[in-house]
Amino acid sequence: MSGLRKDFLWGGATAANQCEGGYLEGKKGLGTVDVIPWGENRRAVMEGVLDYHTLPEDSYYPSHEAIDMYHHWKEDIALMAQMGFKCYRFSIAWSRIFPTGEETEANEEGLQYYENFIDELLRHKIEPVITICHFDVPLALEEKYGSWRNRILIDCYLKYCSVLFTRFKGKVKYWMTFNEINMLMHLPFLGAGIRFKDGDNEEQVKYQAAHHELVASALATKLAHEIDPENQVGCMLAAGQFYPLTCNPDDILEAMQKDRGNYFFIDVQSRGKYPAYALKQLEKKGIIIQMEEEDAKILAENTVDYIAFSYYSSRLTSADPNAGVATGGNVIKSLRNPYLEASDWGWQIDPVGLRITMNALYDRYQKPLFIVENGLGAVDEVKEDGTIDDDYRIAYLQEHIKQMMIAVEEDGVDLIGYTPWGWIDLVSASTGEMKKRYGFVYVDKDNAGNGTLKRIPKKSFSWYQNVIQTNGECLK
Ligand code: BGP
């Protein structure tokens, strides 16, 4: 018997901007992600240092069509059902509900689209798990107010949340307020729609925006609980424990500080106040966050119910800026760990790191965890007979699930579920590519947007089906 909960939520994860497409259909407005191009300018736009208004006219924007789930949704839900999904983590495109973010009435067409989608999931007994904001802000709010740097975004966001909680009451229980909230510090435009202007103190702008998101998250949690006490609201962290390069105490300290840089957000969302180390650091940097009198109370009284996180890899750091060799990874910088293999994109593969990260999070917060992203981005080849043998992906997931189960069975971590990232191939957030594939289902489309969009189950499809069926007992 597997030690996982009987109602363990096996499933998969995606985000609207990376799979939906239909970027202007159904009266949808533009979102910040819709102006992030594929190619050499992508990174600078995501960092908020290149103004998207200045991009060449022939730029290609992968979110506009993505894998066109907007039109393929029934077929895609049928595939999830075939795999036996217990849940599906997806995001709602804010600008589909409020095209400019400031309408007084929600866009009925957008709401109806998601309602049909949710009803179809429920018909298949698949629990919807919703990310309210996954890297997208209505572009009009960015243009008019500078996105989350302005406190007015809190009201816009709450209006949006209120519509979702009311409309989907009784149908949706699991919510996450912001995807990878700590991404704001690393890719401010992707994470929070922050575009820097001349003369900006970038750190100041980022922490102010973070504060607004943290207050918004707490108020959304409050609202969700008021509208339906059954609602469970989670925060969401781009996780991955930092290891020290050596046992030099300076390296250990550096690893601790780096972890805090990420934990800061979750410390506030889960413990309800700015941690002492953060207050000291802000003071040292001369950053003064504008707060309203009631903010402390709001944060304290509305902490999250569970801790959701993505895990792709551990990270490695040193106090010596010249030590070690830099490597790729999910945006946050890391050194090369000689004990680990890496993916084709340089993301290091560390299944034991998942167990370590789960324990670190559970020790720190003592709240149920939810692994809402994990997976291997790889190049897949369609063989002549039309099949795809992604044994490398199966091996990656096998090892991670093994460690996840050890964390539950031997360490006693309370875990709600597991939703591997990109259960169906979709646009990569960091590179905008299609070539970097995560799915159990292949989608015929290339980096430049060519392809039939045909869905083809890979070898991992039936493998995962069996994992779910045996509640993780059989990983072969
Ligand atoms: C996380 C994001 C996802 C997703 C994933 C994989 O940071 O929450 O949106 O894209 O990483 O990253 P990538 O697509 O860059 O391979």
PDB file of N, CA, C and O and ligand atoms in Angstrom, residues 15 18 134-135 179-180 183 312 330 347 373 421 427-431 436 438, ligand 1:
ATOM      1  N   ALA A  15      -0.144  26.554 -17.906  1.00  0.00           N
ATOM      2  CA  ALA A  15      -0.549  27.945 -17.669  1.00  0.00           C
ATOM      3  C   ALA A  15      -1.219  28.459 -18.929  1.00  0.00           C
ATOM      4  O   ALA A  15      -0.815  28.086 -20.041  1.00  0.00           O
ATOM      5  N   GLN A  18       0.775  29.751 -21.921  1.00  0.00           N
ATOM      6  CA  GLN A  18       1.684  28.817 -22.583  1.00  0.00           C
ATOM      7  C   GLN A  18       0.942  27.725 -23.372  1.00  0.00           C
ATOM      8  O   GLN A  18       1.559  26.961 -24.083  1.00  0.00           O
ATOM      9  N   HIS A 134      -0.879  33.551 -13.432  1.00  0.00           N
ATOM     10  CA  HIS A 134       0.348  32.855 -13.819  1.00  0.00           C
ATOM     11  C   HIS A 134       1.033  33.706 -14.882  1.00  0.00           C
ATOM     12  O   HIS A 134       0.757  33.582 -16.065  1.00  0.00           O
ATOM     13  N   PHE A 135       1.874  34.603 -14.456  1.00  0.00           N
ATOM     14  CA  PHE A 135       2.671  35.444 -15.351  1.00  0.00           C
ATOM     15  C   PHE A 135       1.830  36.277 -16.316  1.00  0.00           C
ATOM     16  O   PHE A 135       2.256  36.500 -17.450  1.00  0.00           O
ATOM     17  N   ASN A 179       1.501  32.529  -9.364  1.00  0.00           N
ATOM     18  CA  ASN A 179       2.494  31.515  -9.709  1.00  0.00           C
ATOM     19  C   ASN A 179       3.899  32.020  -9.388  1.00  0.00           C
ATOM     20  O   ASN A 179       4.237  33.168  -9.677  1.00  0.00           O
ATOM     21  N   GLU A 180       4.722  31.163  -8.786  1.00  0.00           N
ATOM     22  CA  GLU A 180       6.127  31.473  -8.525  1.00  0.00           C
ATOM     23  C   GLU A 180       6.319  32.948  -8.172  1.00  0.00           C
ATOM     24  O   GLU A 180       6.984  33.703  -8.875  1.00  0.00           O
ATOM     25  N   MET A 183       9.471  34.891  -8.601  1.00  0.00           N
ATOM     26  CA  MET A 183      10.013  35.177  -9.934  1.00  0.00           C
ATOM     27  C   MET A 183      10.062  36.680 -10.203  1.00  0.00           C
ATOM     28  O   MET A 183      10.856  37.155 -11.009  1.00  0.00           O
ATOM     29  N   TYR A 312      12.386  21.903 -10.035  1.00  0.00           N
ATOM     30  CA  TYR A 312      13.076  21.326 -11.193  1.00  0.00           C
ATOM     31  C   TYR A 312      14.468  20.863 -10.808  1.00  0.00           C
ATOM     32  O   TYR A 312      15.001  19.924 -11.374  1.00  0.00           O
ATOM     33  N   ASN A 330      16.286  26.955 -13.707  1.00  0.00           N
ATOM     34  CA  ASN A 330      15.051  27.711 -13.810  1.00  0.00           C
ATOM     35  C   ASN A 330      15.260  29.155 -13.338  1.00  0.00           C
ATOM     36  O   ASN A 330      14.898  29.527 -12.232  1.00  0.00           O
ATOM     37  N   TRP A 347      19.668  22.330 -17.009  1.00  0.00           N
ATOM     38  CA  TRP A 347      19.006  22.269 -15.702  1.00  0.00           C
ATOM     39  C   TRP A 347      19.467  20.988 -15.016  1.00  0.00           C
ATOM     40  O   TRP A 347      19.290  19.883 -15.559  1.00  0.00           O
ATOM     41  N   GLU A 373       4.600  21.678  -9.922  1.00  0.00           N
ATOM     42  CA  GLU A 373       5.412  21.626 -11.140  1.00  0.00           C
ATOM     43  C   GLU A 373       6.655  20.799 -10.873  1.00  0.00           C
ATOM     44  O   GLU A 373       7.300  20.958  -9.831  1.00  0.00           O
ATOM     45  N   TRP A 421       4.834  19.363 -14.630  1.00  0.00           N
ATOM     46  CA  TRP A 421       4.686  20.499 -15.525  1.00  0.00           C
ATOM     47  C   TRP A 421       4.519  20.064 -16.970  1.00  0.00           C
ATOM     48  O   TRP A 421       5.159  19.114 -17.408  1.00  0.00           O
ATOM     49  N   VAL A 427       4.468  25.959 -24.777  1.00  0.00           N
ATOM     50  CA  VAL A 427       5.517  26.960 -24.979  1.00  0.00           C
ATOM     51  C   VAL A 427       6.364  27.076 -23.708  1.00  0.00           C
ATOM     52  O   VAL A 427       5.823  27.147 -22.606  1.00  0.00           O
ATOM     53  N   SER A 428       7.675  27.109 -23.874  1.00  0.00           N
ATOM     54  CA  SER A 428       8.561  27.267 -22.720  1.00  0.00           C
ATOM     55  C   SER A 428       8.506  28.712 -22.224  1.00  0.00           C
ATOM     56  O   SER A 428       8.568  29.658 -23.022  1.00  0.00           O
ATOM     57  N   ALA A 429       8.402  28.855 -20.904  1.00  0.00           N
ATOM     58  CA  ALA A 429       8.337  30.216 -20.353  1.00  0.00           C
ATOM     59  C   ALA A 429       9.673  30.931 -20.515  1.00  0.00           C
ATOM     60  O   ALA A 429       9.727  32.098 -20.912  1.00  0.00           O
ATOM     61  N   SER A 430      10.760  30.248 -20.243  1.00  0.00           N
ATOM     62  CA  SER A 430      12.054  30.940 -20.262  1.00  0.00           C
ATOM     63  C   SER A 430      12.537  31.234 -21.676  1.00  0.00           C
ATOM     64  O   SER A 430      13.092  32.291 -21.929  1.00  0.00           O
ATOM     65  N   THR A 431      12.312  30.314 -22.618  1.00  0.00           N
ATOM     66  CA  THR A 431      12.891  30.515 -23.953  1.00  0.00           C
ATOM     67  C   THR A 431      11.855  30.778 -25.046  1.00  0.00           C
ATOM     68  O   THR A 431      12.225  31.186 -26.151  1.00  0.00           O
ATOM     69  N   LYS A 436      11.511  22.601 -26.451  1.00  0.00           N
ATOM     70  CA  LYS A 436      11.752  22.149 -25.085  1.00  0.00           C
ATOM     71  C   LYS A 436      10.441  21.552 -24.576  1.00  0.00           C
ATOM     72  O   LYS A 436       9.540  22.260 -24.139  1.00  0.00           O
ATOM     73  N   TYR A 438       7.920  18.965 -22.370  1.00  0.00           N
ATOM     74  CA  TYR A 438       7.750  18.339 -21.055  1.00  0.00           C
ATOM     75  C   TYR A 438       6.688  17.245 -21.055  1.00  0.00           C
ATOM     76  O   TYR A 438       6.554  16.500 -20.096  1.00  0.00           O
TER      77      TYR A 438
HETATM   78  C1  BGP B   1       8.230  27.623 -14.223  1.00  0.00           C
HETATM   79  C2  BGP B   1       6.971  28.274 -14.690  1.00  0.00           C
HETATM   80  C3  BGP B   1       6.247  27.574 -15.782  1.00  0.00           C
HETATM   81  C4  BGP B   1       7.079  26.713 -16.678  1.00  0.00           C
HETATM   82  C5  BGP B   1       8.242  26.021 -16.003  1.00  0.00           C
HETATM   83  C6  BGP B   1       9.249  25.376 -16.928  1.00  0.00           C
HETATM   84  O1  BGP B   1       9.113  28.616 -13.845  1.00  0.00           O
HETATM   85  O2  BGP B   1       6.056  28.432 -13.631  1.00  0.00           O
HETATM   86  O3  BGP B   1       5.423  28.496 -16.419  1.00  0.00           O
HETATM   87  O4  BGP B   1       7.324  27.239 -17.888  1.00  0.00           O
HETATM   88  O5  BGP B   1       8.934  26.863 -15.155  1.00  0.00           O
HETATM   89  O6  BGP B   1      10.129  26.331 -17.425  1.00  0.00           O
HETATM   90  P1  BGP B   1      10.476  26.489 -18.945  1.00  0.00           P
HETATM   91  O7  BGP B   1       9.178  26.589 -19.639  1.00  0.00           O
HETATM   92  O8  BGP B   1      11.271  27.730 -19.023  1.00  0.00           O
HETATM   93  O9  BGP B   1      11.249  25.291 -19.326  1.00  0.00           O
END
